[in-house]
Amino acid sequence: DAKTTQPTSMDCAEGRAANLPCNHSTISGNEYVYWYRQIHSQGPQYIIHGLKNNETNEMASLIITEDRKSSTLILPHATLRDTAVYYCIVRDTNAGKSTFGDGTTLTVKP
Amino acid sequence: DTAVSQTPKYLVTQMGNDKSIKCEQNLGHDTMYWYKQDSKKFLKIMFSYNNKELIINETVPNRFSPKSPDKAHLNLHINSLELGDSAVYFCASSQEPVGAEAFFGQGTRLTVV
């Protein structure tokens, strides 16, 4: 799996959009970008994934650059409950595993 | 109904003991995993089973022995527990290898004293 680089921590004001970047410059053509988050003391929770095109679901949007070397997870209206560690993962769907990096600790402030 | 459930949630035991953690998923997934999260919060995969067959073993000491009696269950047995085994262990399942997201359990916090 390709290595990912994320900022260690970020702050966001409640109600504003949270934009979490991820670099994955060594991503290969058959590798997807996945995002998970882990709220304190809970198991990781799937957010979204994509290959080339931008994706949106009820939780977030995923913007992948045209060269696929980086992506941004967007939480459009962050709430206090979105405070968590956010993990960006790059993996081949046939690899059978997800390799988690250090993640970004997002703190949403009132 | 809980999708992926682990028991126990907390486990405190002495060095040298043998203990088991159980995991069950009711999602009908073919693949199950065990992850270990250490004190630095780094999540590392340990094992993966697909339809009861071991497909990933990430250089885990052989004191750790996963067992999958059926595809809905993946239990983790640990022999001769050591202080360094203290961590949170997460079970997960997904519809691999062609699936999308993995669903995680709530974790088992193991403390070896």
Coordinates of N, CA and C in Angstrom, one line a residue:
Chain A
D1 N 0.8 -1.2 0.0 CA 0.0 0.0 0.0 C 0.9 1.2 0.0
A2 N 0.4 2.3 -0.7 CA 1.2 3.5 -0.8 C 1.2 4.2 0.6
K3 N 2.2 4.9 0.9 CA 2.3 5.7 2.1 C 1.5 7.0 2.0
T4 N 0.9 7.4 3.1 CA 0.2 8.7 3.1 C 0.8 9.6 4.1
T5 N 0.7 10.9 3.8 CA 1.2 11.9 4.8 C 0.0 12.9 5.1
Q6 N -0.2 13.0 6.4 CA -1.3 13.9 6.8 C -0.7 14.9 7.9
P7 N -1.3 16.1 8.0 CA -0.9 16.9 9.1 C -1.2 16.3 10.4
T8 N -0.4 16.5 11.5 CA -0.7 15.9 12.8 C -2.0 16.4 13.4
S9 N -2.3 17.6 13.3 CA -3.5 18.2 13.9 C -4.0 19.4 13.2
M10 N -5.3 19.6 13.4 CA -6.0 20.7 12.8 C -7.1 21.2 13.7
D11 N -7.4 22.5 13.6 CA -8.6 23.0 14.4 C -9.6 23.5 13.3
C12 N -10.9 23.5 13.7 CA -11.9 24.0 12.9 C -13.0 24.6 13.8
A13 N -13.6 25.7 13.3 CA -14.7 26.3 14.1 C -16.0 25.5 13.8
E14 N -16.8 25.4 14.8 CA -18.1 24.7 14.7 C -18.9 25.4 13.6
G15 N -19.5 24.6 12.7 CA -20.3 25.1 11.7 C -19.6 25.5 10.4
R16 N -18.3 25.5 10.5 CA -17.5 25.8 9.3 C -17.1 24.5 8.6
A17 N -16.6 24.6 7.4 CA -16.1 23.4 6.7 C -14.7 23.1 7.2
A18 N -14.5 21.8 7.4 CA -13.2 21.2 7.7 C -12.6 20.6 6.5
N19 N -11.4 21.0 6.1 CA -10.8 20.5 5.0 C -9.5 19.8 5.4
L20 N -9.5 18.4 5.3 CA -8.4 17.7 5.8 C -7.6 17.1 4.6
P21 N -6.3 17.6 4.4 CA -5.5 17.1 3.3 C -4.8 15.8 3.5
C22 N -4.4 15.2 2.4 CA -3.6 14.0 2.5 C -2.8 13.9 1.2
N23 N -1.5 13.6 1.4 CA -0.6 13.4 0.3 C -0.4 11.9 0.1
H24 N -0.5 11.4 -1.1 CA -0.2 10.0 -1.5 C 0.5 10.0 -2.8
S25 N 1.7 10.6 -2.9 CA 2.4 10.8 -4.1 C 2.8 9.5 -4.8
T26 N 2.9 8.4 -4.1 CA 3.3 7.1 -4.7 C 2.1 6.2 -5.0
I27 N 0.9 6.7 -5.0 CA -0.2 5.9 -5.3 C -0.2 5.3 -6.7
S28 N -0.6 4.1 -6.8 CA -0.6 3.4 -8.1 C -2.0 3.4 -8.7
G29 N -2.1 3.0 -10.0 CA -3.3 3.1 -10.7 C -4.5 2.4 -10.1
N30 N -4.3 1.3 -9.5 CA -5.4 0.4 -9.0 C -5.6 0.6 -7.5
E31 N -5.1 1.7 -6.9 CA -5.2 1.9 -5.5 C -6.3 3.0 -5.2
Y32 N -7.2 2.7 -4.3 CA -8.2 3.6 -3.9 C -7.8 4.5 -2.7
V33 N -8.4 5.6 -2.5 CA -8.2 6.5 -1.4 C -9.4 6.3 -0.4
Y34 N -9.1 5.9 0.8 CA -10.2 5.7 1.8 C -9.9 6.7 3.0
W35 N -11.0 7.1 3.6 CA -10.9 7.9 4.8 C -11.8 7.2 5.9
Y36 N -11.1 7.1 7.0 CA -11.8 6.6 8.3 C -11.6 7.7 9.3
R37 N -12.4 7.6 10.4 CA -12.1 8.4 11.5 C -12.3 7.6 12.8
Q38 N -11.6 8.0 13.9 CA -11.7 7.3 15.1 C -12.0 8.3 16.2
I39 N -13.2 8.3 16.7 CA -13.6 9.1 17.8 C -13.1 8.4 19.1
H40 N -12.7 9.2 20.0 CA -12.0 8.8 21.2 C -12.7 7.5 21.8
S41 N -11.8 6.5 22.0 CA -12.2 5.2 22.6 C -13.2 4.4 21.8
Q42 N -13.4 4.7 20.6 CA -14.3 3.9 19.7 C -13.5 3.3 18.6
G43 N -14.2 2.3 17.9 CA -13.5 1.7 16.8 C -13.5 2.7 15.6
P44 N -12.6 2.5 14.7 CA -12.6 3.4 13.5 C -13.9 3.2 12.7
Q45 N -14.3 4.3 12.1 CA -15.5 4.4 11.3 C -15.2 4.8 9.9
Y46 N -15.8 4.1 9.0 CA -15.6 4.4 7.5 C -16.3 5.7 7.2
I47 N -15.7 6.5 6.4 CA -16.3 7.8 6.0 C -16.6 7.8 4.5
I48 N -15.6 7.5 3.6 CA -15.8 7.7 2.2 C -14.6 7.1 1.5
H49 N -14.7 6.7 0.2 CA -13.6 6.3 -0.5 C -13.8 6.7 -2.0
G50 N -12.7 6.7 -2.8 CA -12.8 7.1 -4.2 C -11.5 6.6 -4.9
L51 N -11.6 6.6 -6.3 CA -10.5 6.2 -7.1 C -10.0 7.4 -7.9
K52 N -10.8 8.0 -8.7 CA -10.3 9.1 -9.5 C -11.3 10.3 -9.4
N53 N -12.6 10.0 -9.4 CA -13.6 11.1 -9.4 C -13.8 11.5 -8.0
N54 N -14.3 12.8 -7.8 CA -14.7 13.3 -6.5 C -15.9 12.5 -6.1
E55 N -16.1 12.3 -4.8 CA -17.2 11.6 -4.2 C -17.8 12.4 -3.1
T56 N -19.1 12.1 -3.0 CA -19.9 12.8 -1.9 C -20.9 11.8 -1.3
N57 N -21.0 11.8 0.0 CA -22.0 11.0 0.7 C -22.6 11.9 1.8
E58 N -23.4 11.2 2.6 CA -24.1 12.0 3.7 C -23.1 12.5 4.7
M59 N -21.9 12.0 4.8 CA -21.0 12.4 5.8 C -20.0 13.4 5.3
A60 N -19.5 13.3 4.1 CA -18.4 14.1 3.7 C -18.3 14.1 2.1
S61 N -17.3 14.9 1.7 CA -17.0 14.9 0.3 C -15.5 14.6 0.2
L62 N -15.1 14.0 -0.9 CA -13.7 13.6 -1.2 C -13.3 14.2 -2.5
I63 N -12.3 15.0 -2.4 CA -11.7 15.7 -3.7 C -10.4 15.0 -3.9
I64 N -10.2 14.4 -5.1 CA -9.0 13.8 -5.5 C -8.4 14.6 -6.6
T65 N -7.1 15.0 -6.5 CA -6.5 15.8 -7.6 C -6.4 14.9 -8.9
E66 N -6.2 15.6 -10.0 CA -6.2 14.9 -11.3 C -5.0 13.9 -11.4
D67 N -3.9 14.3 -10.8 CA -2.8 13.3 -10.8 C -2.9 12.3 -9.7
R68 N -3.9 12.4 -8.9 CA -4.2 11.4 -7.8 C -3.1 11.4 -6.7
K69 N -2.2 12.4 -6.7 CA -1.2 12.4 -5.7 C -1.6 13.0 -4.4
S70 N -2.7 13.6 -4.3 CA -3.2 14.1 -3.1 C -4.8 14.1 -3.1
S71 N -5.3 14.3 -1.9 CA -6.8 14.4 -1.8 C -7.1 15.2 -0.6
T72 N -8.4 15.6 -0.5 CA -8.9 16.4 0.6 C -10.2 15.9 1.0
L73 N -10.4 15.6 2.3 CA -11.7 15.3 2.9 C -12.3 16.5 3.3
I74 N -13.6 16.7 3.0 CA -14.3 17.9 3.4 C -15.5 17.5 4.2
L75 N -15.5 18.1 5.4 CA -16.7 18.0 6.3 C -17.4 19.3 6.2
P76 N -18.6 19.4 5.5 CA -19.1 20.7 5.1 C -19.5 21.6 6.2
H77 N -20.0 21.0 7.3 CA -20.5 21.8 8.4 C -20.0 21.1 9.7
A78 N -18.8 21.3 10.1 CA -18.3 20.5 11.2 C -19.1 20.8 12.5
T79 N -19.3 19.7 13.3 CA -19.9 19.8 14.6 C -18.9 19.4 15.7
L80 N -19.2 19.6 16.9 CA -18.3 19.2 18.0 C -18.1 17.7 18.0
R81 N -19.1 17.0 17.5 CA -19.0 15.5 17.5 C -18.1 15.0 16.4
D82 N -17.7 15.9 15.5 CA -16.7 15.5 14.4 C -15.3 15.5 15.0
T83 N -15.0 15.9 16.2 CA -13.7 15.9 16.8 C -13.3 14.4 16.8
A84 N -12.1 14.1 16.2 CA -11.7 12.7 16.0 C -10.3 12.7 15.4
V85 N -9.8 11.5 15.3 CA -8.6 11.3 14.4 C -9.0 10.8 13.1
Y86 N -8.6 11.5 12.0 CA -9.0 11.1 10.7 C -7.8 10.5 9.9
Y87 N -8.1 9.3 9.4 CA -7.0 8.5 8.7 C -7.3 8.5 7.2
C88 N -6.3 8.8 6.5 CA -6.3 8.7 5.0 C -5.5 7.4 4.7
I89 N -6.1 6.5 3.9 CA -5.5 5.2 3.6 C -5.6 5.0 2.1
V90 N -4.5 4.5 1.6 CA -4.5 4.2 0.1 C -4.3 2.7 0.0
R91 N -5.2 2.0 -0.7 CA -5.1 0.6 -0.8 C -5.7 0.0 -2.0
D92 N -5.2 -1.1 -2.4 CA -5.7 -1.9 -3.5 C -6.8 -2.7 -2.9
T93 N -8.0 -2.7 -3.6 CA -9.1 -3.5 -3.0 C -8.8 -5.0 -3.0
N94 N -7.8 -5.4 -3.7 CA -7.5 -6.8 -3.7 C -6.4 -7.2 -2.6
A95 N -5.9 -6.1 -2.0 CA -4.9 -6.3 -1.0 C -5.4 -7.0 0.3
G96 N -6.6 -6.8 0.6 CA -7.2 -7.5 1.7 C -6.9 -6.8 3.1
K97 N -6.3 -5.6 3.1 CA -6.1 -5.0 4.4 C -6.0 -3.5 4.2
S98 N -6.2 -2.8 5.3 CA -6.1 -1.4 5.3 C -4.9 -1.0 6.2
T99 N -3.9 -0.3 5.7 CA -2.8 0.1 6.5 C -3.0 1.6 7.0
F100 N -3.2 1.7 8.3 CA -3.4 3.0 8.8 C -2.1 3.8 9.1
G101 N -2.1 5.1 8.8 CA -0.9 5.9 9.2 C -1.2 6.6 10.5
D102 N -0.6 7.7 10.7 CA -0.7 8.4 12.0 C -2.0 9.2 12.1
G103 N -2.6 9.6 11.0 CA -3.8 10.4 11.0 C -3.7 11.8 11.4
T104 N -4.8 12.6 11.2 CA -4.9 14.0 11.6 C -5.9 14.1 12.8
T105 N -5.5 14.7 13.9 CA -6.4 14.9 15.0 C -7.1 16.2 14.7
L106 N -8.4 16.1 14.4 CA -9.2 17.3 14.1 C -10.0 17.7 15.4
T107 N -9.8 18.9 15.8 CA -10.5 19.4 16.9 C -11.5 20.5 16.5
V108 N -12.8 20.3 16.7 CA -13.8 21.3 16.3 C -14.1 22.1 17.6
K109 N -14.0 23.4 17.4 CA -14.1 24.3 18.6 C -15.4 25.1 18.5
P110 N -16.1 25.3 19.6 CA -17.3 26.1 19.6 C -17.0 27.6 19.2
Chain B
D1 N -29.1 -4.0 16.3 CA -28.1 -5.1 16.4 C -26.7 -4.5 16.1
T2 N -25.7 -4.9 16.9 CA -24.3 -4.5 16.7 C -23.8 -5.2 15.5
A3 N -23.1 -4.5 14.6 CA -22.6 -5.2 13.4 C -21.4 -6.1 13.7
V4 N -20.4 -5.5 14.4 CA -19.2 -6.2 14.8 C -19.1 -6.1 16.3
S5 N -19.2 -7.2 17.0 CA -19.2 -7.2 18.4 C -18.0 -8.0 19.0
Q6 N -17.3 -7.4 20.0 CA -16.2 -8.0 20.6 C -16.5 -8.2 22.1
T7 N -16.0 -9.3 22.6 CA -16.0 -9.5 24.1 C -14.7 -10.1 24.6
P8 N -14.2 -9.7 25.7 CA -14.8 -8.6 26.6 C -14.4 -7.3 26.1
K9 N -15.0 -6.2 26.7 CA -14.6 -4.9 26.3 C -13.3 -4.5 27.1
Y10 N -13.1 -5.0 28.3 CA -11.9 -4.7 29.1 C -11.4 -6.1 29.6
L11 N -10.1 -6.2 29.6 CA -9.5 -7.4 30.1 C -8.2 -7.1 30.8
V12 N -8.2 -7.4 32.1 CA -7.0 -7.1 32.9 C -6.5 -8.5 33.4
T13 N -5.2 -8.8 33.1 CA -4.7 -10.1 33.4 C -3.2 -10.0 33.8
Q14 N -2.7 -11.1 34.4 CA -1.3 -11.1 34.8 C -0.4 -11.6 33.7
M15 N 0.8 -11.3 33.7 CA 1.8 -11.8 32.8 C 1.8 -13.3 32.9
G16 N 2.0 -13.9 31.7 CA 2.1 -15.4 31.7 C 0.8 -16.1 31.5
N17 N -0.3 -15.4 31.7 CA -1.6 -16.0 31.5 C -2.0 -16.2 30.0
D18 N -3.0 -17.0 29.8 CA -3.5 -17.2 28.4 C -4.9 -16.6 28.4
K19 N -5.2 -15.8 27.4 CA -6.6 -15.2 27.3 C -7.1 -15.2 25.9
S20 N -8.4 -15.1 25.8 CA -9.0 -15.1 24.4 C -9.9 -13.9 24.3
I21 N -10.0 -13.3 23.1 CA -10.9 -12.3 22.8 C -11.8 -12.8 21.7
K22 N -13.1 -12.6 21.8 CA -14.1 -13.1 20.8 C -14.6 -12.0 19.9
C23 N -14.8 -12.4 18.7 CA -15.4 -11.4 17.7 C -16.4 -12.1 16.9
E24 N -17.6 -11.4 16.7 CA -18.6 -11.9 15.8 C -19.1 -10.8 15.0
Q25 N -19.4 -11.1 13.7 CA -20.1 -10.1 12.8 C -21.3 -10.6 12.2
N26 N -22.4 -9.8 12.2 CA -23.7 -10.3 11.6 C -24.0 -9.6 10.3
L27 N -22.9 -9.2 9.6 CA -23.1 -8.5 8.3 C -23.0 -9.4 7.1
G28 N -22.7 -10.6 7.3 CA -22.6 -11.6 6.2 C -21.3 -11.4 5.4
H29 N -20.3 -10.7 6.0 CA -19.0 -10.4 5.3 C -18.2 -11.7 5.2
D30 N -17.3 -11.7 4.2 CA -16.5 -12.9 4.0 C -15.1 -12.7 4.7
T31 N -14.7 -11.5 5.0 CA -13.4 -11.3 5.6 C -13.5 -10.6 6.9
M32 N -12.6 -11.1 7.8 CA -12.5 -10.5 9.2 C -11.0 -10.2 9.5
Y33 N -10.8 -9.3 10.4 CA -9.5 -8.8 10.7 C -9.3 -8.6 12.2
W34 N -8.1 -8.7 12.6 CA -7.7 -8.2 14.0 C -6.6 -7.1 13.8
Y35 N -6.9 -6.0 14.5 CA -5.9 -4.9 14.5 C -5.5 -4.7 16.0
K36 N -4.3 -4.2 16.1 CA -3.8 -3.8 17.4 C -3.5 -2.3 17.4
Q37 N -4.0 -1.6 18.5 CA -3.7 -0.2 18.6 C -2.9 0.0 19.9
D38 N -1.6 0.5 19.8 CA -0.8 0.6 20.9 C -1.0 1.9 21.6
S39 N -0.2 2.2 22.6 CA -0.3 3.4 23.4 C -0.1 4.7 22.6
K40 N 0.6 4.6 21.5 CA 0.8 5.7 20.6 C -0.3 5.9 19.6
K41 N -1.4 5.1 19.7 CA -2.6 5.2 18.9 C -2.3 4.7 17.5
F42 N -1.2 4.0 17.2 CA -1.0 3.5 15.9 C -1.7 2.2 15.7
L43 N -2.5 2.2 14.6 CA -3.3 1.0 14.3 C -2.6 0.1 13.4
K44 N -2.4 -1.1 13.8 CA -1.6 -2.0 12.9 C -2.4 -3.3 12.7
I45 N -2.5 -3.8 11.5 CA -3.2 -5.0 11.2 C -2.3 -6.2 11.7
M46 N -3.0 -7.2 12.3 CA -2.4 -8.4 12.7 C -2.7 -9.6 11.8
F47 N -4.0 -9.8 11.6 CA -4.4 -11.0 10.9 C -5.6 -10.6 10.0
S48 N -5.8 -11.4 8.9 CA -7.0 -11.3 8.1 C -7.4 -12.7 7.7
Y49 N -8.7 -13.0 7.8 CA -9.2 -14.3 7.4 C -10.3 -14.0 6.3
N50 N -10.3 -14.8 5.3 CA -11.3 -14.8 4.3 C -12.0 -16.1 4.2
N51 N -13.3 -16.2 4.5 CA -14.0 -17.5 4.5 C -13.3 -18.5 5.3
K52 N -12.9 -18.2 6.5 CA -12.2 -19.0 7.5 C -10.8 -19.4 7.1
E53 N -10.3 -18.8 6.1 CA -8.9 -19.1 5.7 C -8.0 -17.9 6.0
L54 N -6.8 -18.2 6.6 CA -5.9 -17.1 6.9 C -5.3 -16.6 5.6
I55 N -5.4 -15.2 5.4 CA -4.8 -14.6 4.2 C -3.7 -13.6 4.5
I56 N -3.7 -13.1 5.7 CA -2.7 -12.1 6.1 C -2.3 -12.4 7.6
N57 N -0.9 -12.5 7.7 CA -0.4 -12.7 9.0 C 0.8 -11.7 9.1
E58 N 0.6 -10.6 9.8 CA 1.6 -9.5 9.7 C 2.7 -9.7 10.8
T59 N 3.5 -10.7 10.7 CA 4.7 -10.8 11.5 C 4.3 -10.7 13.0
V60 N 3.3 -11.4 13.4 CA 2.8 -11.4 14.8 C 3.4 -12.6 15.5
P61 N 3.9 -12.4 16.7 CA 4.4 -13.6 17.5 C 3.5 -14.8 17.5
N62 N 4.0 -16.0 17.5 CA 3.2 -17.1 17.4 C 2.4 -17.4 18.7
R63 N 2.7 -16.5 19.7 CA 1.8 -16.6 20.9 C 0.4 -16.2 20.6
F64 N 0.2 -15.5 19.5 CA -1.1 -15.0 19.1 C -1.6 -16.0 18.1
S65 N -2.8 -16.6 18.3 CA -3.3 -17.6 17.4 C -4.8 -17.3 17.1
P66 N -5.1 -16.8 15.9 CA -6.5 -16.5 15.6 C -7.2 -17.9 15.2
K67 N -8.5 -17.9 15.5 CA -9.2 -19.1 15.1 C -10.6 -18.6 14.6
S68 N -11.0 -19.2 13.4 CA -12.2 -18.8 12.8 C -13.1 -20.0 12.6
P69 N -14.0 -20.3 13.6 CA -14.8 -21.5 13.5 C -15.8 -21.4 12.3
D70 N -16.2 -20.2 12.0 CA -17.1 -20.0 10.8 C -16.8 -18.6 10.3
K71 N -17.4 -18.2 9.2 CA -17.0 -16.9 8.6 C -17.5 -15.7 9.4
A72 N -18.4 -16.0 10.4 CA -19.0 -14.9 11.2 C -18.2 -14.7 12.4
H73 N -17.2 -15.5 12.7 CA -16.5 -15.4 14.0 C -15.0 -15.5 13.7
L74 N -14.3 -14.6 14.4 CA -12.8 -14.7 14.4 C -12.3 -14.3 15.8
N75 N -11.9 -15.4 16.5 CA -11.4 -15.2 17.9 C -9.9 -15.1 17.9
L76 N -9.4 -14.4 18.9 CA -8.0 -14.2 19.1 C -7.5 -14.8 20.4
H77 N -6.7 -15.8 20.4 CA -6.2 -16.4 21.6 C -4.7 -16.0 21.8
I78 N -4.4 -15.6 23.0 CA -3.0 -15.1 23.2 C -2.4 -15.9 24.4
N79 N -1.3 -16.6 24.1 CA -0.6 -17.4 25.1 C 0.5 -16.6 25.8
S80 N 0.8 -16.9 27.0 CA 1.9 -16.4 27.8 C 2.0 -14.9 27.6
L81 N 1.0 -14.2 28.1 CA 0.8 -12.8 27.9 C 2.0 -12.0 28.5
E82 N 2.5 -11.0 27.7 CA 3.6 -10.1 28.1 C 3.1 -8.7 28.3
L83 N 3.9 -7.9 29.1 CA 3.5 -6.5 29.3 C 3.3 -5.8 28.0
G84 N 4.1 -6.1 27.0 CA 4.0 -5.4 25.7 C 2.8 -5.7 24.9
D85 N 2.0 -6.7 25.4 CA 0.8 -7.0 24.7 C -0.4 -6.1 25.1
S86 N -0.1 -5.3 26.1 CA -1.1 -4.3 26.5 C -1.4 -3.3 25.4
A87 N -2.7 -3.3 25.0 CA -3.1 -2.4 23.9 C -4.6 -2.6 23.8
V88 N -5.2 -1.9 22.8 CA -6.6 -2.0 22.4 C -6.6 -2.9 21.1
Y89 N -7.3 -3.9 21.1 CA -7.4 -4.8 20.0 C -8.8 -4.6 19.3
F90 N -8.8 -4.4 18.0 CA -10.0 -4.2 17.3 C -10.2 -5.3 16.3
C91 N -11.4 -5.8 16.3 CA -11.9 -6.7 15.2 C -12.6 -5.9 14.2
A92 N -12.5 -6.4 12.9 CA -13.2 -5.7 11.8 C -13.6 -6.7 10.8
S93 N -14.6 -6.3 10.0 CA -15.0 -7.2 8.9 C -15.3 -6.4 7.6
S94 N -15.2 -7.0 6.5 CA -15.5 -6.3 5.3 C -15.8 -7.4 4.2
Q95 N -16.4 -6.9 3.1 CA -16.7 -7.8 2.0 C -15.5 -7.8 1.1
E96 N -14.4 -8.1 1.6 CA -13.1 -8.2 0.8 C -13.1 -9.5 -0.1
P97 N -12.3 -9.6 -1.1 CA -11.3 -8.5 -1.4 C -11.9 -7.5 -2.4
V98 N -13.2 -7.6 -2.8 CA -13.7 -6.7 -3.7 C -14.6 -5.6 -3.1
G99 N -14.6 -5.6 -1.8 CA -15.5 -4.7 -1.1 C -15.0 -3.4 -0.9
A100 N -15.7 -2.6 -0.1 CA -15.4 -1.2 0.1 C -14.9 -1.0 1.6
E101 N -15.8 -0.6 2.4 CA -15.4 -0.2 3.8 C -15.3 -1.4 4.7
A102 N -14.5 -1.3 5.7 CA -14.4 -2.2 6.8 C -15.2 -1.7 8.0
F103 N -15.9 -2.5 8.7 CA -16.6 -2.2 9.9 C -15.9 -2.7 11.1
F104 N -15.7 -1.8 12.1 CA -14.9 -2.2 13.2 C -15.7 -2.4 14.4
G105 N -15.3 -3.2 15.3 CA -15.9 -3.4 16.6 C -15.4 -2.3 17.5
Q106 N -15.9 -2.3 18.8 CA -15.6 -1.2 19.7 C -14.3 -1.4 20.4
G107 N -13.6 -2.5 20.2 CA -12.3 -2.7 20.8 C -12.3 -3.4 22.1
T108 N -11.2 -4.1 22.4 CA -11.0 -4.7 23.7 C -9.7 -4.2 24.3
R109 N -9.9 -3.5 25.4 CA -8.7 -2.9 26.0 C -8.0 -4.0 26.9
L110 N -6.9 -4.5 26.5 CA -6.2 -5.5 27.2 C -5.0 -4.8 28.1
T111 N -5.0 -5.1 29.3 CA -4.0 -4.6 30.2 C -3.3 -5.8 30.9
V112 N -2.0 -5.9 30.7 CA -1.3 -7.0 31.3 C -0.4 -6.4 32.4
V113 N -0.6 -7.0 33.6 CA 0.1 -6.4 34.8 C 1.1 -7.5 35.3

